[in-house]
XYZ file of C-alpha atoms in Angstrom:
682
model
C 0.000 0.000 0.000
C 1.091 3.620 -0.379
C 2.620 5.346 2.606
C 0.481 7.698 4.671
C 1.785 10.998 6.090
C 2.543 10.928 9.809
C 0.910 14.333 10.256
C -2.779 14.739 9.491
C -3.536 16.572 6.250
C -6.684 17.716 4.503
C -6.406 14.748 2.145
C -4.387 16.082 -0.833
C -2.106 13.019 -0.992
C -5.008 10.629 -0.549
C -7.015 12.475 -3.226
C -4.045 12.282 -5.625
C -3.808 8.514 -5.155
C -7.549 8.160 -5.669
C -7.399 10.230 -8.869
C -4.471 8.188 -10.220
C -6.156 4.869 -9.467
C -9.453 6.109 -10.927
C -7.668 7.124 -14.124
C -6.099 3.655 -14.392
C -9.507 2.057 -13.843
C -11.391 4.034 -16.498
C -8.723 3.658 -19.189
C -8.485 -0.056 -18.426
C -12.284 -0.323 -18.605
C -12.376 1.317 -22.053
C -9.747 -1.144 -23.305
C -11.343 -4.166 -21.608
C -14.946 -3.750 -22.810
C -14.149 -4.766 -26.432
C -12.456 -7.915 -25.077
C -15.798 -9.036 -23.658
C -16.976 -9.466 -27.259
C -15.042 -12.740 -27.328
C -16.972 -13.991 -24.293
C -20.283 -12.985 -25.879
C -19.258 -14.836 -29.051
C -18.851 -18.078 -27.094
C -22.549 -17.923 -26.150
C -23.934 -16.449 -29.409
C -22.157 -17.920 -32.414
C -23.615 -15.343 -34.816
C -21.742 -12.633 -32.893
C -18.512 -14.568 -32.539
C -15.656 -12.215 -33.602
C -13.615 -15.263 -34.626
C -16.172 -15.997 -37.351
C -16.434 -12.373 -38.433
C -12.784 -11.239 -38.285
C -10.727 -14.405 -38.225
C -8.970 -16.101 -35.309
C -5.537 -14.589 -35.939
C -6.826 -11.028 -36.226
C -8.904 -11.405 -33.066
C -5.921 -12.844 -31.204
C -3.707 -9.889 -32.106
C -6.505 -7.425 -31.280
C -6.873 -9.029 -27.848
C -3.098 -8.765 -27.323
C -3.058 -5.061 -28.264
C -6.015 -4.256 -25.999
C -5.069 -6.409 -23.000
C -1.351 -5.635 -22.818
C -1.645 -1.968 -21.707
C -4.338 -2.989 -19.223
C -2.160 -5.677 -17.649
C 1.225 -3.922 -17.821
C 0.145 -0.299 -17.220
C -3.207 -0.567 -15.471
C -2.037 -3.475 -13.330
C 1.594 -2.383 -13.177
C 1.179 -1.175 -9.603
C 0.028 -4.681 -8.606
C 3.135 -6.284 -10.091
C 5.376 -3.786 -8.279
C 3.658 -4.454 -4.960
C 3.609 -8.193 -5.625
C 7.366 -8.215 -6.235
C 7.930 -6.116 -3.094
C 5.903 -8.628 -1.079
C 8.140 -11.459 -2.321
C 11.327 -9.478 -1.725
C 10.195 -8.531 1.793
C 8.990 -12.102 2.481
C 5.530 -10.808 3.330
C 3.161 -12.321 0.798
C -0.211 -10.571 0.420
C -3.116 -10.017 -1.962
C -0.854 -8.440 -4.588
C 1.326 -11.568 -4.618
C -1.678 -13.632 -5.747
C -2.955 -11.026 -8.229
C 0.466 -10.593 -9.821
C 1.002 -14.356 -9.985
C -2.457 -15.111 -11.423
C -2.724 -12.325 -14.026
C 0.962 -12.587 -14.906
C 0.680 -16.304 -15.587
C -2.463 -15.827 -17.715
C -0.927 -13.005 -19.783
C 2.481 -14.650 -20.259
C 0.903 -17.937 -21.356
C -1.333 -16.081 -23.812
C 1.660 -14.205 -25.285
C 3.540 -17.486 -25.686
C 0.471 -19.114 -27.273
C 0.106 -16.170 -29.674
C 3.755 -15.948 -30.729
C 4.815 -19.624 -30.518
C 1.702 -21.822 -30.748
C 3.573 -24.739 -32.246
C 6.054 -24.829 -29.351
C 3.319 -25.746 -26.878
C 2.528 -29.414 -26.180
C -0.732 -30.919 -27.431
C -2.120 -31.087 -23.908
C -2.370 -27.267 -24.021
C -4.390 -27.176 -27.249
C -8.110 -27.148 -27.887
C -9.995 -29.410 -30.260
C -9.246 -27.043 -33.181
C -5.503 -27.455 -32.557
C -4.973 -23.919 -31.249
C -4.007 -23.146 -27.641
C -6.501 -21.073 -25.632
C -5.831 -17.374 -24.980
C -6.539 -15.692 -21.660
C -5.954 -12.053 -22.615
C -9.538 -11.120 -21.799
C -9.373 -12.913 -18.425
C -6.152 -11.113 -17.418
C -7.536 -7.727 -18.493
C -10.905 -8.204 -16.777
C -9.216 -9.367 -13.558
C -6.956 -6.272 -13.484
C -9.907 -3.969 -14.213
C -12.042 -5.505 -11.456
C -9.178 -5.303 -8.940
C -8.674 -1.654 -9.929
C -12.384 -1.114 -9.273
C -11.963 -2.615 -5.811
C -8.969 -0.354 -5.139
C -10.919 2.731 -6.239
C -13.829 1.802 -3.979
C -11.485 1.166 -1.055
C -9.696 4.497 -1.516
C -13.022 6.297 -1.830
C -14.293 4.622 1.348
C -11.091 5.557 3.191
C -11.559 9.121 1.981
C -15.055 9.128 3.455
C -13.798 7.789 6.776
C -11.257 10.649 6.914
C -14.050 13.225 6.740
C -13.850 13.609 10.530
C -10.228 14.759 10.259
C -10.954 17.082 7.349
C -13.891 18.705 9.139
C -11.683 19.272 12.204
C -8.864 20.734 10.103
C -11.301 23.113 8.459
C -12.167 24.603 11.847
C -8.846 26.455 11.923
C -8.652 29.711 9.920
C -5.910 30.049 7.304
C -4.747 33.504 8.421
C -4.468 35.525 11.635
C -4.483 39.292 12.242
C -1.230 40.027 14.069
C -1.002 43.260 16.055
C 2.521 44.689 16.478
C 3.883 46.834 19.311
C 2.734 49.991 17.510
C -0.818 48.661 17.287
C -0.671 48.047 13.528
C -2.536 45.008 12.203
C -1.235 42.726 9.446
C -2.575 39.487 8.022
C -0.144 36.580 8.414
C -0.292 32.867 7.651
C -1.405 30.810 10.622
C 1.792 28.754 10.678
C 3.895 31.914 11.213
C 2.171 32.841 14.487
C 4.471 32.501 17.518
C 3.822 32.192 21.238
C 3.425 35.666 22.699
C 2.055 37.255 19.513
C -0.993 39.455 19.968
C -3.795 38.695 17.531
C -7.005 40.535 16.709
C -10.125 38.376 16.363
C -12.925 40.210 14.595
C -16.654 39.533 15.059
C -17.760 36.260 13.495
C -14.223 34.959 12.920
C -12.724 31.707 14.148
C -10.038 32.000 16.788
C -6.687 31.087 15.200
C -4.824 29.685 18.249
C -5.192 28.898 21.940
C -4.554 31.964 24.040
C -5.675 34.479 26.639
C -7.876 37.513 26.128
C -5.849 40.689 26.592
C -8.461 43.234 25.627
C -12.147 43.316 24.721
C -15.149 41.173 25.538
C -17.348 38.896 23.462
C -19.340 35.694 23.486
C -17.504 32.723 21.952
C -19.206 29.647 20.505
C -17.279 26.694 22.002
C -19.761 24.031 20.929
C -17.091 22.173 18.938
C -15.378 21.451 22.274
C -18.104 21.454 24.887
C -21.195 20.599 22.876
C -22.988 23.429 24.664
C -25.049 25.541 22.243
C -24.888 28.695 24.377
C -21.851 30.912 23.614
C -19.556 31.575 26.563
C -18.783 35.122 27.682
C -15.077 35.936 27.394
C -13.337 38.941 28.882
C -9.812 40.052 29.689
C -7.894 37.269 31.422
C -10.092 34.427 30.117
C -8.613 31.645 28.028
C -9.861 30.850 24.537
C -9.356 27.883 22.211
C -8.399 27.859 18.540
C -11.177 26.796 16.178
C -13.973 28.242 18.326
C -16.076 31.039 16.831
C -16.104 34.627 18.066
C -19.429 36.382 18.470
C -20.230 40.047 17.916
C -17.392 41.558 19.946
C -13.760 42.215 19.038
C -11.043 40.410 21.000
C -7.321 40.955 21.321
C -5.678 37.710 22.424
C -2.150 36.650 23.330
C -1.072 33.403 21.672
C -0.139 30.736 24.226
C -0.237 27.511 22.205
C 0.362 27.508 18.463
C 0.836 24.990 15.660
C 0.834 21.384 16.817
C 0.421 22.459 20.460
C -3.120 23.813 20.100
C -6.039 21.808 21.418
C -7.459 21.477 17.878
C -4.158 20.140 16.492
C -3.902 17.625 19.324
C -7.436 16.448 18.613
C -6.686 16.031 14.886
C -3.451 14.174 15.668
C -5.242 11.865 18.104
C -7.967 10.960 15.585
C -5.399 10.337 12.822
C -3.238 8.149 15.075
C -6.258 6.149 16.210
C -7.388 5.506 12.633
C -3.935 4.138 11.790
C -3.655 1.996 14.917
C -4.321 -1.743 14.984
C -6.788 -3.459 17.248
C -5.714 -6.668 19.032
C -8.363 -8.552 17.042
C -6.327 -7.688 13.937
C -3.701 -10.177 15.127
C -6.047 -13.009 14.121
C -6.243 -11.712 10.553
C -2.469 -11.123 10.500
C -1.687 -14.631 11.727
C -4.075 -16.177 9.205
C -2.676 -14.030 6.369
C 0.891 -15.084 7.168
C -0.061 -18.696 6.364
C -2.896 -18.008 3.971
C -1.035 -16.856 0.856
C 1.548 -19.691 0.852
C -1.309 -22.125 1.470
C -3.261 -20.724 -1.488
C -0.232 -21.018 -3.771
C 0.174 -24.625 -2.631
C -3.539 -25.330 -3.269
C -3.293 -23.746 -6.724
C -0.298 -25.931 -7.595
C -1.974 -29.058 -6.213
C -5.168 -28.318 -8.150
C -3.173 -27.685 -11.340
C -1.312 -30.984 -10.948
C -4.558 -32.859 -10.300
C -6.182 -31.377 -13.413
C -3.062 -32.060 -15.483
C -3.184 -35.732 -14.470
C -6.905 -36.517 -14.248
C -8.632 -33.599 -15.972
C -10.321 -33.623 -19.393
C -8.515 -32.478 -22.512
C -6.822 -30.108 -22.971
C -5.430 -31.068 -19.565
C -2.702 -28.424 -19.176
C -5.017 -25.642 -20.355
C -7.558 -26.658 -17.735
C -4.791 -26.898 -15.139
C -3.670 -23.331 -15.861
C -7.267 -22.093 -15.794
C -7.891 -23.691 -12.388
C -4.620 -22.401 -10.906
C -5.355 -18.827 -11.994
C -8.929 -19.051 -10.659
C -7.723 -20.271 -7.242
C -5.081 -17.544 -6.999
C -7.563 -14.803 -7.884
C -10.602 -15.893 -5.874
C -8.470 -16.465 -2.751
C -7.032 -12.938 -2.874
C -7.225 -11.920 0.820
C -8.157 -8.274 0.252
C -11.447 -8.718 2.130
C -9.529 -10.220 5.043
C -7.094 -7.319 5.051
C -9.899 -4.749 4.965
C -12.128 -6.369 7.583
C -10.586 -4.766 10.691
C -8.946 -1.512 9.470
C -12.051 -0.271 7.660
C -14.261 -0.750 10.713
C -11.675 0.899 12.980
C -11.326 3.905 10.667
C -15.065 4.408 10.371
C -15.651 3.818 14.099
C -12.977 6.283 15.208
C -14.270 8.893 12.765
C -17.824 8.338 13.993
C -16.671 8.840 17.566
C -14.892 12.091 16.659
C -18.151 13.475 15.233
C -19.765 12.747 18.609
C -16.974 14.421 20.606
C -15.451 11.063 21.640
C -11.753 10.855 20.757
C -10.368 7.315 20.644
C -6.589 7.321 21.172
C -6.004 3.890 19.659
C -7.852 0.871 18.339
C -6.933 -1.203 21.394
C -8.911 1.188 23.625
C -11.914 0.905 21.315
C -11.771 -2.895 21.477
C -11.264 -3.016 25.260
C -14.197 -0.690 25.937
C -16.533 -3.461 24.820
C -15.296 -5.667 27.699
C -15.441 -3.035 30.474
C -17.648 -4.083 33.395
C -16.499 -1.547 36.013
C -16.213 2.207 35.695
C -14.233 4.161 38.277
C -14.957 7.899 38.236
C -13.384 10.874 39.922
C -15.864 13.278 41.516
C -14.631 16.823 40.919
C -14.850 17.816 37.262
C -16.105 14.406 36.178
C -19.386 13.856 37.988
C -19.562 17.485 39.079
C -19.134 20.731 37.192
C -15.559 21.146 38.384
C -16.415 24.783 39.113
C -16.947 24.766 42.875
C -17.946 27.947 44.658
C -17.189 29.166 48.169
C -20.253 28.743 50.372
C -19.025 29.239 53.939
C -16.076 30.625 55.947
C -15.815 29.434 59.552
C -13.092 30.710 61.881
C -12.020 28.931 65.073
C -10.491 30.757 67.994
C -9.580 34.426 67.740
C -9.040 34.643 63.968
C -11.616 36.684 62.040
C -13.352 35.094 59.093
C -12.064 37.774 56.691
C -8.477 37.221 57.889
C -8.888 33.451 57.598
C -10.124 33.811 54.037
C -7.361 36.319 53.148
C -4.608 33.973 54.311
C -6.179 30.881 52.690
C -6.783 32.661 49.365
C -3.203 33.974 49.335
C -1.869 30.441 49.835
C -4.216 29.005 47.174
C -3.524 31.743 44.616
C -0.714 29.851 42.845
C -2.641 26.562 42.682
C -4.601 25.434 39.615
C -6.843 23.035 41.571
C -10.574 23.741 41.092
C -11.076 24.042 44.869
C -8.222 26.544 45.059
C -9.801 28.597 42.271
C -13.088 28.568 44.188
C -11.392 29.948 47.303
C -9.600 32.709 45.371
C -12.742 33.704 43.448
C -14.751 33.636 46.682
C -12.249 35.991 48.321
C -12.446 38.396 45.396
C -16.244 38.303 45.503
C -16.033 39.326 49.170
C -13.831 42.327 48.369
C -10.444 40.742 49.160
C -8.765 41.702 45.890
C -5.298 42.728 47.183
C -3.996 39.374 48.398
C -0.527 39.174 49.981
C 2.280 37.222 48.339
C 3.093 33.678 49.431
C 6.661 32.564 50.042
C 7.889 28.965 49.802
C 4.711 27.827 48.069
C 4.335 24.058 47.728
C 1.448 21.809 46.830
C 0.345 18.213 46.660
C -2.713 17.537 44.429
C -4.083 15.024 46.936
C -3.410 16.981 50.130
C -3.531 20.727 49.563
C -1.106 23.682 49.588
C 1.181 25.349 52.079
C 3.479 28.340 52.268
C 4.333 31.456 54.269
C 1.953 34.441 54.163
C 2.790 37.629 56.090
C 5.389 35.684 58.025
C 2.929 32.977 59.093
C 2.978 29.363 57.908
C -0.387 28.595 56.353
C -1.689 25.100 55.494
C -4.851 24.757 53.371
C -6.088 21.274 52.544
C -7.524 18.092 53.965
C -7.101 16.187 57.203
C -4.046 14.281 55.957
C -2.133 17.509 55.289
C -2.766 18.983 58.717
C -2.046 15.718 60.533
C 1.206 15.316 58.631
C 2.277 18.679 60.045
C 1.244 17.747 63.586
C -1.865 19.977 63.714
C -4.662 18.942 66.079
C -7.747 18.479 63.889
C -10.475 17.267 66.261
C -12.147 20.673 66.654
C -12.053 21.244 62.909
C -13.458 17.792 62.163
C -16.541 18.339 64.331
C -17.295 21.574 62.514
C -16.498 20.077 59.114
C -18.997 17.243 59.566
C -21.851 19.761 59.662
C -20.981 21.040 56.190
C -20.193 17.625 54.761
C -23.682 16.505 55.693
C -24.906 19.208 53.296
C -22.748 17.803 50.498
C -20.096 20.510 50.776
C -16.349 19.901 50.709
C -14.658 21.161 53.876
C -11.215 22.697 53.317
C -9.274 22.868 56.563
C -6.949 25.779 57.408
C -4.096 25.870 59.930
C -1.905 28.858 60.789
C 1.452 28.440 62.541
C 0.656 24.867 63.496
C -2.731 25.622 65.054
C -6.232 24.991 63.650
C -7.651 28.262 62.289
C -10.928 27.334 60.591
C -12.458 25.834 57.512
C -13.931 26.821 54.164
C -17.100 25.179 52.843
C -17.083 24.671 49.077
C -19.893 23.202 46.997
C -19.518 21.713 43.533
C -22.805 21.081 41.743
C -23.382 17.754 40.006
C -23.509 18.187 36.223
C -27.042 18.248 34.901
C -26.140 15.468 32.445
C -24.516 13.139 34.995
C -27.710 11.355 36.230
C -28.696 10.512 32.640
C -25.164 9.265 31.909
C -25.131 7.084 35.040
C -28.478 5.520 34.099
C -27.276 4.827 30.536
C -24.048 3.193 31.741
C -25.790 1.062 34.362
C -28.287 -0.043 31.725
C -25.296 -1.461 29.814
C -24.369 -3.573 32.853
C -21.473 -1.410 34.044
C -20.775 -1.104 37.778
C -19.933 2.512 38.708
C -17.565 3.363 41.579
C -16.740 6.914 42.662
C -13.099 7.325 43.693
C -12.294 10.663 45.309
C -9.918 12.356 47.670
C -12.884 14.136 49.219
C -14.241 13.327 52.661
C -16.353 10.159 52.915
C -19.411 11.969 54.196
C -19.441 14.534 51.383
C -18.725 11.864 48.790
C -21.531 9.642 50.106
C -24.065 12.454 49.680
C -23.102 12.774 46.012
C -22.902 8.991 45.481
C -26.323 8.344 47.031
C -27.954 11.101 44.982
C -26.678 9.509 41.772
C -27.310 5.884 42.761
C -23.682 4.799 42.376
C -22.734 1.224 43.274
C -19.837 2.140 45.548
C -18.050 5.206 46.942
C -14.365 5.140 47.889
C -13.352 8.400 49.586
C -10.331 9.945 51.347
C -8.072 8.443 48.687
C -4.656 9.986 48.049
C -3.562 10.388 44.393
C -0.910 7.702 44.784
C -3.546 5.283 46.078
C -6.043 5.798 43.248
C -4.030 3.536 40.951
C -3.876 0.947 43.769
C -7.676 0.879 43.989
C -7.893 0.311 40.225
C -5.273 -2.460 40.525
C -7.274 -4.089 43.329
C -10.390 -4.162 41.162
C -8.395 -5.658 38.294
C -7.097 -8.291 40.704
C -10.722 -9.267 41.303
C -11.021 -10.072 37.603
C -12.760 -6.867 36.589
C -12.108 -4.977 33.358
C -11.794 -1.411 34.604
C -12.264 1.941 32.899
C -11.197 5.045 34.838
C -12.609 8.511 34.144
C -10.939 11.634 35.503
C -9.784 15.106 34.584
C -6.873 16.100 36.813
C -3.151 15.579 37.224
C -3.888 13.471 40.297
C -5.954 11.076 38.143
C -3.166 10.376 35.621
C -1.642 7.308 37.397
C -5.064 5.667 37.749
C -5.929 6.491 34.125
C -2.730 4.790 33.020
C -3.356 1.758 35.286
C -6.907 1.116 34.066
C -7.510 -1.045 31.008
C -9.134 2.051 29.485
C -8.404 5.553 30.741
C -11.057 8.174 29.996
C -10.143 11.866 30.237
C -12.591 14.733 30.314
C -11.741 17.219 27.556
C -12.245 20.049 30.026
C -9.425 18.670 32.204
C -5.639 18.799 32.124
C -3.297 17.820 29.287
C -1.630 15.252 31.554
C -4.932 13.456 32.034
C -5.622 13.482 28.283
C -2.162 12.066 27.503
C -2.649 9.248 30.035
C -6.059 8.255 28.699
C -7.137 6.031 25.810
C -10.405 7.941 25.347
C -11.060 11.678 25.664
C -14.572 13.073 26.045
C -14.272 16.492 24.413
C -17.524 17.770 25.866
C -16.554 16.833 29.410
C -19.820 14.930 29.623
C -20.123 11.321 30.831
C -22.911 10.772 28.335
C -20.065 10.659 25.830
C -18.729 7.599 27.645
C -22.056 5.823 27.213
C -21.780 6.639 23.501
C -18.189 5.362 23.447
C -19.252 2.037 24.970
C -22.070 1.664 22.437
C -19.645 2.605 19.636
C -17.217 -0.059 20.855
C -19.922 -2.749 20.845
C -21.085 -1.790 17.352
C -17.553 -1.549 15.935
C -16.427 -4.897 17.329
C -19.629 -6.565 16.095
C -18.957 -5.025 12.677
C -15.374 -6.351 12.681
C -16.531 -9.853 13.588
C -19.104 -9.748 10.789
C -16.398 -8.700 8.330
C -13.958 -11.384 9.479
C -16.660 -14.058 9.349
C -17.605 -13.003 5.841
C -13.960 -12.889 4.676
C -13.100 -16.301 6.141
C -16.352 -17.851 4.949
C -15.925 -16.458 1.446
C -12.469 -17.972 1.078
C -13.486 -21.267 2.667
C -16.274 -21.568 0.075
C -14.606 -19.947 -2.924
C -11.240 -21.751 -3.037
C -12.647 -25.319 -3.342
C -15.090 -24.188 -6.040
C -12.285 -22.483 -7.980
C -10.171 -25.638 -7.615
C -12.908 -27.546 -9.426
C -14.464 -29.571 -6.617
C -17.909 -29.210 -8.252
C -16.758 -30.327 -11.720
C -17.145 -34.119 -11.154
C -20.732 -33.626 -9.945
C -22.113 -30.701 -11.989
C -19.525 -30.132 -14.723
C -19.009 -26.643 -13.248
C -15.599 -24.998 -13.622
C -15.135 -21.415 -12.426
C -13.797 -18.913 -14.944
C -10.978 -16.598 -13.704
C -13.198 -13.678 -14.684
C -16.002 -14.895 -12.409
C -13.405 -15.525 -9.690
C -12.128 -11.944 -9.936
C -15.670 -10.580 -9.855
C -16.415 -12.626 -6.740
C -13.172 -11.424 -5.121
C -14.038 -7.783 -5.827
C -17.581 -8.336 -4.555
C -16.232 -9.673 -1.249
C -14.142 -6.507 -0.770
C -17.104 -4.296 -1.640
C -19.263 -6.175 0.867
C -16.723 -5.645 3.662
C -16.354 -1.946 2.833
C -20.122 -1.443 2.656
C -20.635 -3.210 5.971
C -17.955 -1.057 7.640
C -19.476 2.160 6.279
C -22.747 1.285 7.997
C -21.079 2.460 11.224
C -21.228 6.031 9.965
C -24.991 5.970 10.439
C -24.977 4.005 13.714
C -27.130 5.520 16.441
C -25.114 6.223 19.574
């Protein structure tokens, strides 16, 4: 096969190959159609060209018409067939080259040196048979199959092309003097300031520097309502600006943008191989040599026991076996379904990282989910500030927000935003800032050591937490997360933060449970808070107070029980568990680390996408099994018939032309079956 570019493109190379193969097919068809006159003449003697033009003239006409078809139209098959022999990796082109080459070479020898052939090659009229029309028709039909395959592959790449088209071709760069100039997108560098006019697509990922507008992010989130963007907000390339004008600073350009990563992931997945493909590979490794052996055995049998002309029949049978057994349907069975399935998932906002993840999803019986950002919105808000001892609530919040300011954790953002909403905009600097995603943050603020996090963090530092725990239980009973605060080694208070469950989560949980999947929530949050959320959603199990390092251990424990585990999360702390699970599922609204560790990414950050992914996996694997069954069954039935097993009973001997038509039909059937996935309801 032709090489594919490593980087995703809009299909120019693929289109060029399709055009070249289509041109070969149509020219070969024009030259082959007159050759069919000879076949018609065998059935209707009045139209027999031999009677009208003479045998010798017809023979030379067939040679002149068939030779460019075989040598030019089918030249690519001979090149690939020779490469398969040289590389010791026999494939469909080995059989096609061997079958058509043998038919054409014998016909040339019969045309140029008929007297040199033994009598066992000659018909009743004393002339050897010619197979020019068979060789030409076989090449033309195989070219048709190649054109249909390339066209189908082009259709399956529509997901990549539609994603690539989301990015604009140019950007409006603004220089230090405020002058705008249009530049090619690939010349934009990190730090460049770009103007995005009303109605335009954003060229790169960046941060709003000036202006305000509503941006349509439906290609990422699936939400139809545009999101308000103002100075300081982050924006994503490929999304569509509304009626306002924005000045943005480029932060991620080229291959680093979210859109480019999505395109790369889809392209890689479509090229990947599912484990089930190993079966086809193992069979193919033995299949082609076995077919050659069967063709030789059948030819020998016909040469010894067949009717006259024995050698002519032997050659006919050998060519028919080689052509009908061409394993193109077997080779297409898995890749076509994978390509279509991955593309179908991309249209639904479900990015499959590789074919193995798509296959494994079908076997998943346990789903482990993180709480924050996966089941919940991931946008918690500050609900309560409770001081203990002599510290004022405003001072408690000021110190906690200062310590949390450098953290990217959703709970930290909630504390900082809550402080700003309460008028605490001028936060002091923090010295010696450190953090642990599963514990919290700590540092020095105004000369005081401040710890903000969970019970484990405070206990590790020797802080007495009993008084805080009693107070925290009151808020956890309401479903709030209690963030504990200690100052200079003494308990100072707590912050109550609530994170609403996503409106789509209950529907997603019901859909997944309906598919027989057990759902376990795995969170670092307090058990009481986690239980409130778990009970409201009807989850099967809740595992709380889990440190990031222990999340992977929980997944490993479940796997040790014989479960096939999928893990869904969105944060850095979820990455080890995502990697440990048989299938890691990252929320597209989460961190890059989570996405890189996962086999599946839900672009819309919506667990309903996971239910779609599971259904897609079931449909794709069923489609692959159908294709493999058809390919194996076709060859199991076709090879004996081509070898002449029906001749002693019914006098039926398969023509190479019929064999090539049947071979092409098998490929078309596999392609058509795979393309059905494009319309599958998820």
